[in-house]
XYZ file of C-alpha atoms in Angstrom:
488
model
C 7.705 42.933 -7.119
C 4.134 43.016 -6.874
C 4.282 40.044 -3.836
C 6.986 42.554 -2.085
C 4.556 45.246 -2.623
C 1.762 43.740 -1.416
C 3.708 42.890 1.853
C 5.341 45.891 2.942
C 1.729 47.142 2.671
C 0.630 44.329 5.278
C 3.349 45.429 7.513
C 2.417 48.967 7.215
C -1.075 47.902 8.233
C 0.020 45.573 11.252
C 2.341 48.449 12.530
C -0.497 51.203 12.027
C -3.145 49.201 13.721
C -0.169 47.905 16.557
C -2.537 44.276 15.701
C -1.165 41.474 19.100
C 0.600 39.055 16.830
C 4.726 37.971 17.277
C 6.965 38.913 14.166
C 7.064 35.956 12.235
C 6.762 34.282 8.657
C 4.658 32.261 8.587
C 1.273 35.193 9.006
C 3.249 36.968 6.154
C 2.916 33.436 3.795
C -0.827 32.532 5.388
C -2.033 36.160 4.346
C -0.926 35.571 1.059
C -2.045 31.810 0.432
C -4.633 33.255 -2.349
C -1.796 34.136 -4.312
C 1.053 31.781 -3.448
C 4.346 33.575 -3.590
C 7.650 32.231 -4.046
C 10.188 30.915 -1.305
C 12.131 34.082 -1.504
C 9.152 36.082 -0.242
C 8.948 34.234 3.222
C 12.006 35.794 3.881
C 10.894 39.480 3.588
C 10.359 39.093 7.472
C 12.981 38.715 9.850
C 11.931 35.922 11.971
C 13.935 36.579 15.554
C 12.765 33.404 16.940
C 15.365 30.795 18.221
C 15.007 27.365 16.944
C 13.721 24.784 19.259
C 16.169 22.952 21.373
C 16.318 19.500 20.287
C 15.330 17.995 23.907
C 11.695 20.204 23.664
C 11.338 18.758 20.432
C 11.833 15.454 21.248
C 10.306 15.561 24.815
C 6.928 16.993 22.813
C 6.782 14.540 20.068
C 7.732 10.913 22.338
C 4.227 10.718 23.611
C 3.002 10.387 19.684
C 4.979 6.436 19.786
C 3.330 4.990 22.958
C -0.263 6.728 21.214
C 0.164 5.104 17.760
C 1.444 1.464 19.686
C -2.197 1.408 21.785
C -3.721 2.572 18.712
C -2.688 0.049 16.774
C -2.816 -2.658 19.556
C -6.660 -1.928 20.192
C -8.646 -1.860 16.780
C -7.217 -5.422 15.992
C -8.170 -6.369 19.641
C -11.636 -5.811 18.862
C -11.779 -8.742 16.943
C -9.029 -10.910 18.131
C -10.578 -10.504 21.915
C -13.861 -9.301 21.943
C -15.641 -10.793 19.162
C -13.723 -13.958 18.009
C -12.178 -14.784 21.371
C -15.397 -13.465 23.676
C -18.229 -13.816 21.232
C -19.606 -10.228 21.250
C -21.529 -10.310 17.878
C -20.428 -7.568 15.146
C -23.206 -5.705 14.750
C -23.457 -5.150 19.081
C -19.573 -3.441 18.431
C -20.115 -1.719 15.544
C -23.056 0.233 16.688
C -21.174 0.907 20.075
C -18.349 1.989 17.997
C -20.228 3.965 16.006
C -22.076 5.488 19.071
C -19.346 6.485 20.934
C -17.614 7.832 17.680
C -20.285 9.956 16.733
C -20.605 11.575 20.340
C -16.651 11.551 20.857
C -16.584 13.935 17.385
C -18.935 16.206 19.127
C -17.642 16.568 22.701
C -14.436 17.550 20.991
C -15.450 20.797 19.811
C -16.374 21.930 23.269
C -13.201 20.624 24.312
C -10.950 22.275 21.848
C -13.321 25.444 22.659
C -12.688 24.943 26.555
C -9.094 24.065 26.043
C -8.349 27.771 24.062
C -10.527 29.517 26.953
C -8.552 28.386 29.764
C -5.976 30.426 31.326
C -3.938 28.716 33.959
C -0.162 29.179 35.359
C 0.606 26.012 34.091
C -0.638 27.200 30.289
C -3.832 26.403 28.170
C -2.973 22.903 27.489
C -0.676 21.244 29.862
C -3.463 21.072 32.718
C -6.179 18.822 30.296
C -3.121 16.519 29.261
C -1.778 16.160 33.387
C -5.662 15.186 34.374
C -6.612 13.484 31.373
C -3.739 10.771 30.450
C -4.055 8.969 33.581
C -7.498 8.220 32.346
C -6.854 7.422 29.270
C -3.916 4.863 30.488
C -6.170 3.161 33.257
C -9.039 2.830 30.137
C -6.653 1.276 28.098
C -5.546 -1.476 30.270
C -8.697 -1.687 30.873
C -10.472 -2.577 27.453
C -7.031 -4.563 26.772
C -7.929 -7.109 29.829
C -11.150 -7.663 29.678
C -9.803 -11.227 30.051
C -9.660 -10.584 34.062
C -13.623 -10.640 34.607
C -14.967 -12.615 31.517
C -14.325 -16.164 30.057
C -14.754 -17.002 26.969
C -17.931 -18.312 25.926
C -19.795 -22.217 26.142
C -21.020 -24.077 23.988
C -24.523 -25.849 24.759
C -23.001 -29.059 27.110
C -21.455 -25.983 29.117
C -17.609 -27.103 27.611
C -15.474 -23.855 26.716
C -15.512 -23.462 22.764
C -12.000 -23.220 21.298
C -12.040 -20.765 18.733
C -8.287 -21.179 17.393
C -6.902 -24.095 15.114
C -3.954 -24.268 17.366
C -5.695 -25.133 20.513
C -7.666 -27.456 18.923
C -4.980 -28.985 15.997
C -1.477 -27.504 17.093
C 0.791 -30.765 16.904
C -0.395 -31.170 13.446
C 0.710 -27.991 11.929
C 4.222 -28.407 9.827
C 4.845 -24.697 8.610
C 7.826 -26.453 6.317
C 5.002 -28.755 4.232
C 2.666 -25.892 2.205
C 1.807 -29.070 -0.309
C -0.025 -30.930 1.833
C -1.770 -31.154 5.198
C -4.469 -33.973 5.144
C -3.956 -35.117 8.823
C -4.641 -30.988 9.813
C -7.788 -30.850 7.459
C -8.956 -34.208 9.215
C -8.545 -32.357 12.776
C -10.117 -29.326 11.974
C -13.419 -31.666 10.709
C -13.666 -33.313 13.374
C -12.862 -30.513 15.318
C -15.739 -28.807 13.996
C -18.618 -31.725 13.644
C -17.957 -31.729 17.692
C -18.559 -28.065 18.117
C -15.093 -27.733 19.563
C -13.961 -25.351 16.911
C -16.320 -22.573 15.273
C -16.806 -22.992 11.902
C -15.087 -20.951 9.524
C -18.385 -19.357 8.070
C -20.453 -19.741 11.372
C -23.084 -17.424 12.288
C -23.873 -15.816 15.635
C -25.927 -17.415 18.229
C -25.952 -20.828 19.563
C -27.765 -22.648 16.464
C -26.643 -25.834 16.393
C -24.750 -25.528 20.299
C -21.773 -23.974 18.374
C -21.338 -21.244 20.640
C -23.747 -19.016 23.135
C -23.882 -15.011 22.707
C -21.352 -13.065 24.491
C -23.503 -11.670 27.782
C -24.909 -8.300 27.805
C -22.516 -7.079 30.612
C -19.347 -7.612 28.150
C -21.468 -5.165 25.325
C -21.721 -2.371 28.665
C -17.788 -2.744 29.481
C -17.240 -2.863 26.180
C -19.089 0.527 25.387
C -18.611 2.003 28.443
C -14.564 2.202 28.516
C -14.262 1.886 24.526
C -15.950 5.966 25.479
C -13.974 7.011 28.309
C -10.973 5.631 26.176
C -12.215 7.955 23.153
C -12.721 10.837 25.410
C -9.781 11.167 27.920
C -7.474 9.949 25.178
C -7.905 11.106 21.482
C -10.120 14.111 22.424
C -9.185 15.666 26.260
C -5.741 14.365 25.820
C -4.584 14.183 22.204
C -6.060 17.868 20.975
C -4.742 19.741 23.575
C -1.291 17.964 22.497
C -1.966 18.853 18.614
C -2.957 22.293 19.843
C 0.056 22.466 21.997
C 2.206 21.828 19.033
C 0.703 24.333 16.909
C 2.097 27.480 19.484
C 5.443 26.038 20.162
C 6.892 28.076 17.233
C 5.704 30.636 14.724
C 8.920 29.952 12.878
C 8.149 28.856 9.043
C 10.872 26.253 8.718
C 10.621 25.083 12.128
C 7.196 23.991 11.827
C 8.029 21.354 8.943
C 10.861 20.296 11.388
C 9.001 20.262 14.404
C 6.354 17.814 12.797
C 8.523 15.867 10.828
C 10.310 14.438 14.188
C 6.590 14.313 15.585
C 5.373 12.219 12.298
C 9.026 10.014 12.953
C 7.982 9.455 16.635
C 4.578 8.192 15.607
C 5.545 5.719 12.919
C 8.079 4.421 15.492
C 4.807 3.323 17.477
C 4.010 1.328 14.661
C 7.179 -0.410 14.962
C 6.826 -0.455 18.265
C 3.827 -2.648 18.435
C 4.739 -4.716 15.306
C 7.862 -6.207 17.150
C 6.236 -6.043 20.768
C 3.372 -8.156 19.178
C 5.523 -10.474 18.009
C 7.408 -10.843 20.451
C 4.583 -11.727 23.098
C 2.512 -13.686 20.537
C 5.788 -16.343 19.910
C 5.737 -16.281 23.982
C 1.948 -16.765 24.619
C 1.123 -19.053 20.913
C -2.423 -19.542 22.510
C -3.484 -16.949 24.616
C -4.887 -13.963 22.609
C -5.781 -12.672 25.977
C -2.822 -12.573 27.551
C -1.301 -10.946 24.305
C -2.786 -7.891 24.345
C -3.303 -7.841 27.953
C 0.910 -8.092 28.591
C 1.145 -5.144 25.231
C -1.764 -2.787 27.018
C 0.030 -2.860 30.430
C 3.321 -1.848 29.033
C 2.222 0.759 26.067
C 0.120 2.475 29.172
C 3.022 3.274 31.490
C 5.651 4.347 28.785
C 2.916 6.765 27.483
C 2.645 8.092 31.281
C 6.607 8.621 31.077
C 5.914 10.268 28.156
C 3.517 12.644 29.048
C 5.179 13.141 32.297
C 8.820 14.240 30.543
C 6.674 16.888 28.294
C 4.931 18.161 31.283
C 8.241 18.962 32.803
C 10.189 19.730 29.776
C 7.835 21.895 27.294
C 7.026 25.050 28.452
C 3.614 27.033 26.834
C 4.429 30.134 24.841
C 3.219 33.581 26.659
C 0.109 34.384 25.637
C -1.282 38.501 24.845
C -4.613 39.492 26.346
C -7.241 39.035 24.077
C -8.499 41.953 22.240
C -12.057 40.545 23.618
C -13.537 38.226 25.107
C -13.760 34.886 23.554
C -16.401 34.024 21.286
C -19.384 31.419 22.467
C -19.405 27.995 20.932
C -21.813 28.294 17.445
C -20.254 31.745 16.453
C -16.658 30.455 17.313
C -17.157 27.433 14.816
C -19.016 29.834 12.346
C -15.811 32.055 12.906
C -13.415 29.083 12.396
C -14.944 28.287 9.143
C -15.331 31.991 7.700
C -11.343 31.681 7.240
C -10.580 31.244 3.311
C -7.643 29.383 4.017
C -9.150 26.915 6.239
C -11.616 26.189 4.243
C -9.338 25.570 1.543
C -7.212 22.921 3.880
C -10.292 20.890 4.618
C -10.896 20.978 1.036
C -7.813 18.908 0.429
C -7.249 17.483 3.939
C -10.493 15.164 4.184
C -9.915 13.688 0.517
C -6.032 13.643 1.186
C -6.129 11.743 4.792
C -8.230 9.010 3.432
C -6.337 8.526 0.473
C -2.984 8.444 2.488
C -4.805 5.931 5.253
C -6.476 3.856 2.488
C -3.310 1.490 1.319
C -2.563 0.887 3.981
C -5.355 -0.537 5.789
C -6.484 -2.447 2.332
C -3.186 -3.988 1.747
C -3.462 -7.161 3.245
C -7.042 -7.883 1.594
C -5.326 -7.295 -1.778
C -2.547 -9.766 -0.735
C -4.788 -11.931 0.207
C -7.796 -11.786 -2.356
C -6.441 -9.984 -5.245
C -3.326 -11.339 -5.347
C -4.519 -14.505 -3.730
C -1.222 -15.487 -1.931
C -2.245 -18.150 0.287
C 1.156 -17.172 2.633
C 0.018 -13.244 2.330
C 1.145 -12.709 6.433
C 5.124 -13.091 4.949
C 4.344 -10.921 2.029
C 2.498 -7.993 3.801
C 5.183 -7.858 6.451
C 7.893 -7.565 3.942
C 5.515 -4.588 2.145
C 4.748 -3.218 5.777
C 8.453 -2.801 6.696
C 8.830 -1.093 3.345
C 6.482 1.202 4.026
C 7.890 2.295 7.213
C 11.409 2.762 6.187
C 10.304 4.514 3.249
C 8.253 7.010 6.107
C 11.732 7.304 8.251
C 13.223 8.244 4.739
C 11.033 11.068 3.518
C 10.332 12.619 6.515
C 13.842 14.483 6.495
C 13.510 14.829 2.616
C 10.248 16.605 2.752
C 11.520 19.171 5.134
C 15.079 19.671 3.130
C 12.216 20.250 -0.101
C 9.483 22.542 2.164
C 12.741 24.878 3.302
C 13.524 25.114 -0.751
C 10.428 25.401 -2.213
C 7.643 25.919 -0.120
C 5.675 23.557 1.561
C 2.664 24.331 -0.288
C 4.490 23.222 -3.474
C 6.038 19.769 -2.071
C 2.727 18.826 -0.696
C 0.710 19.561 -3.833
C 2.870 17.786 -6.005
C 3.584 14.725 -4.105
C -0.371 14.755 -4.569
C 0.076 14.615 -7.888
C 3.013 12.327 -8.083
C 0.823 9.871 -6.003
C -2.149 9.879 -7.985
C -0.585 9.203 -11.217
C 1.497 6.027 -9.692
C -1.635 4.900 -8.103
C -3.464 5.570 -11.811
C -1.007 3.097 -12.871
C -1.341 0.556 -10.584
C -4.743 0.143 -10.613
C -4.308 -0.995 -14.309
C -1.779 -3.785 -13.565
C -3.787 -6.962 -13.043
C -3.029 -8.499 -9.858
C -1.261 -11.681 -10.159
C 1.627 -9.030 -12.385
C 1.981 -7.459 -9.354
C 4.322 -10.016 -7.360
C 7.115 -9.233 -5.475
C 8.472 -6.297 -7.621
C 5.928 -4.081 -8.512
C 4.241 -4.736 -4.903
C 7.405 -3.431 -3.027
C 7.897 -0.377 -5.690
C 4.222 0.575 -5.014
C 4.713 -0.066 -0.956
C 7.615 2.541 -1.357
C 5.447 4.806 -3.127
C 2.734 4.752 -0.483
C 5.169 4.975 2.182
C 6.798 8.780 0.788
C 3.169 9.551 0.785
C 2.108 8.686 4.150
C 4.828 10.735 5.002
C 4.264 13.829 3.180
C 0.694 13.627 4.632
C 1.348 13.996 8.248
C 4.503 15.908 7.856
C 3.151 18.683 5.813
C -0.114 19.311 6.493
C 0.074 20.092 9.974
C 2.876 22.484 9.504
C 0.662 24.516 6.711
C -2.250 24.432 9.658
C -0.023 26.393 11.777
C 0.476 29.045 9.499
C -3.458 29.090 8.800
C -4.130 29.337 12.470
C -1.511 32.652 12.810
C -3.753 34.064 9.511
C -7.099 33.723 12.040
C -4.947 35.299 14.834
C -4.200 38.395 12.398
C -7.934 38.911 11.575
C -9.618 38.297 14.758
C -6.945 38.502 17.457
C -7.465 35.705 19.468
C -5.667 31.932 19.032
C -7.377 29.155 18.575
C -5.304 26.101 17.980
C -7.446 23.651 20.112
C -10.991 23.990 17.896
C -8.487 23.979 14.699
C -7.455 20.873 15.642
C -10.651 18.963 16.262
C -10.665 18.404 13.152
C -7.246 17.277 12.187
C -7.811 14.862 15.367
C -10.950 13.059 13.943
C -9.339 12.514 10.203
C -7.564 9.962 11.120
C -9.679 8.034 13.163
């Protein structure tokens, strides 16, 4: 009674002070996330808002596969291509990644600032994703050939260094004997004494005519498109999308639905680029080059289909004239984090994202070096797969659960759920953790990858309609800066 109270005296308010904002409940649930009220109080509004035509939904959320494919296609190709197959040393990368990182996280404010200023026919969004893809897809095939103006690197006599066992040792390997492999061992030493093949713990550098420095001019191409990727791609292109999201509805329960297909699209990129990669790597057994090269050229022009069906399909919700005019940059950020609720989501966001992103990127070091499975590439496939079909089975879970109990609630107590099971496993030595208690865990880690992309942007949505009621003006694109960079 008190909750009911408390919002029919909100709605008194918004009618008395006739505030810009469109009916809906989600404002009525973001206003009261201090006190969180039950399920039955998000209906005290009547929301008039159709539900999104399936074809909008799925025409916004297909450009999220093609993003997650190149995503996961490049960060391995930093190492496959540029440093083991090129030479560029690891401490050159890593401070160019670093560099361009670090400036990328930056420029994004003023573009998520730029992006809510603009005021076009075409909407606030649409015109930085219809300039800015192309970009992005030219910078990504790109930094995925690099093969086309640089050769691998010599060794002191001026021969080309092999730096995989299966150039060098291929008709020896017999996947069917694990006992033995004497013959292969005897290749790969001689292989090695005659500075054919690397070492396995060689330095950089050319001591001992093992292998020359990658040149200076692959560290510039390198840094030079790596930032042009990073800034027509996951900030000019990718928060206007997020942003774009956020305004397609104001409906409560179309939110978790909306991002649940968007979170399914994005784990099919995964999938995507696991069977792609495959696929090409069986066809081209020793060519890394050509791998990714074959992978960047066809990830690039299905995300320009993509982003070409939601240009024509997804149209930009109307927007009110702004009560005033829009804020300058510092005071709009000090603005964006004066908001209680906001503050409250980055409180749990930052720790959540890395805990959701952290399995899953340490999961084949634990195979390998924990667990110290010698085959660990069959194991953390089988655990991968499990993963991802456990993702394509919560998603539609999650939002049956937000829709009954709040999505507050689910979230905060998969949270919990997670943390205990994880408590648990991190007691279980190891070598018990075969097979069985490997795939439960994978399962477990899947439901929660889930819940953490699902969820959290739908509650963002309703935080950025509780900024909209206070200060009158929208801001979705410096909202999601933030939610952006996480996951990078």
């Amino acid at each position: 009674q008190a909750r009911r109270a408390r919002a029919r005296k909100v709605l008194s308010l918004v009618v008395r002070h006739s505030l810009p904002i469109r009916p809906s409940i989600s404002r009525m649930e973001a206003v009261m996330m201090q006190s969180p009220a039950s399920p039955a109080s998000q209906n005290l509004v009547a929301n008039t808002e159709k539900r999104l035509a399936c074809g909008t939904i799925a025409a916004y959320s297909a450009p999220r596969m093609p993003f997650s494919a190149i995503d996961l296609l490049i960060r391995p190709a930093r190492i496959t291509v540029y440093r083991d197959a090129l030479g560029m040393t690891i401490a050159a990368q890593a401070m160019i990644v670093s560099l361009c990182k670090s400036a990328d996280f930056l420029l994004g404010f003023m573009l998520g600032k730029l992006s809510d200023a603009t005021r076009t026919r075409w909407g606030r969004r649409k015109p930085f994703i219809a300039l800015c893809s192309p970009v992005f897809m030219i910078c990504t095939l790109l930094l995925g050939s690099p093969g086309w103006f640089f050769s691998r690197p010599h060794s002191a006599d001026g021969n080309s260094t092999v730096t995989t066992v299966s150039e060098a040792c291929a008709a020896l390997v017999d996947s069917s004997n694990r006992s033995s492999c004497v013959e292969l061992k005897a290749c790969i030493d001689a292989a090695v004494a005659s500075s054919t093949l690397r070492p396995w713990n060689a330095t950089d550098g050319n001591a001992d005519g093992v292998a020359a420095a990658a040149p200076a001019s692959l560290s510039a191409y390198f840094g030079v498109l790596y930032f042009l990727w990073y800034l027509s791609g996951w900030t000019s292109s990718l928060i206007p999308y997020d942003a774009l999201g956020m305004e397609l509805t104001s409906d409560y329960h179309e939110r978790a639905r909306l991002f649940g297909v968007k979170t399914a699209f994005q784990f099919m990129g995964y999938l995507l680029q696991i069977g792609v990669g495959l696929g090409v790597s069986l066809a081209f057994e020793t060519d890394v080059l050509m791998q990714v090269r074959l992978q960047a050229v066809a990830y690039s022009a299905l995300l320009g289909l993509c982003f070409a069906l939601l240009l024509r399909s997804v149209a930009e919700r109307p927007l009110r004239p702004p009560k005033h005019a829009p804020l300058p940059m510092v005071p709009a950020v000090r603005q964006l984090l004066a908001n209680g609720p906001y503050r409250q989501y980055l409180v749990f966001k930052v720790p959540m994202t890395i805990a959701s992103l952290l399995p899953a990127n340490l999961i084949i070091d634990y195979i390998k070096y924990s667990m110290r499975i010698e085959d660990f590439n069959a194991t953390y496939y089988v655990a991968f797969a499990i993963v991802l079909l456990c993702v394509f089975g919560a998603i539609p879970l999650l939002i049956s659960a937000a829709r009954r109990w709040g999505k507050k609630e689910v979230l905060a107590t998969t949270c919990v759920v997670e943390a205990l099971l994880f408590a648990v496993a991190f007691a279980i030595p190891p070598g018990a953790m075969a097979d069985g208690p490997l795939y439960i865990l994978c399962a477990c880690v899947g439901f929660g990858m889930a819940a953490s992309y699902v969820l959290p942007d739908a509650l963002l949505a309703d935080i950025i309609d509780y900024d909209e009621l206070h200060t009158g003006l929208r801001s979705e694109g410096l909202y999601t800066v933030v939610e952006s960079n996480l996951q990078q």
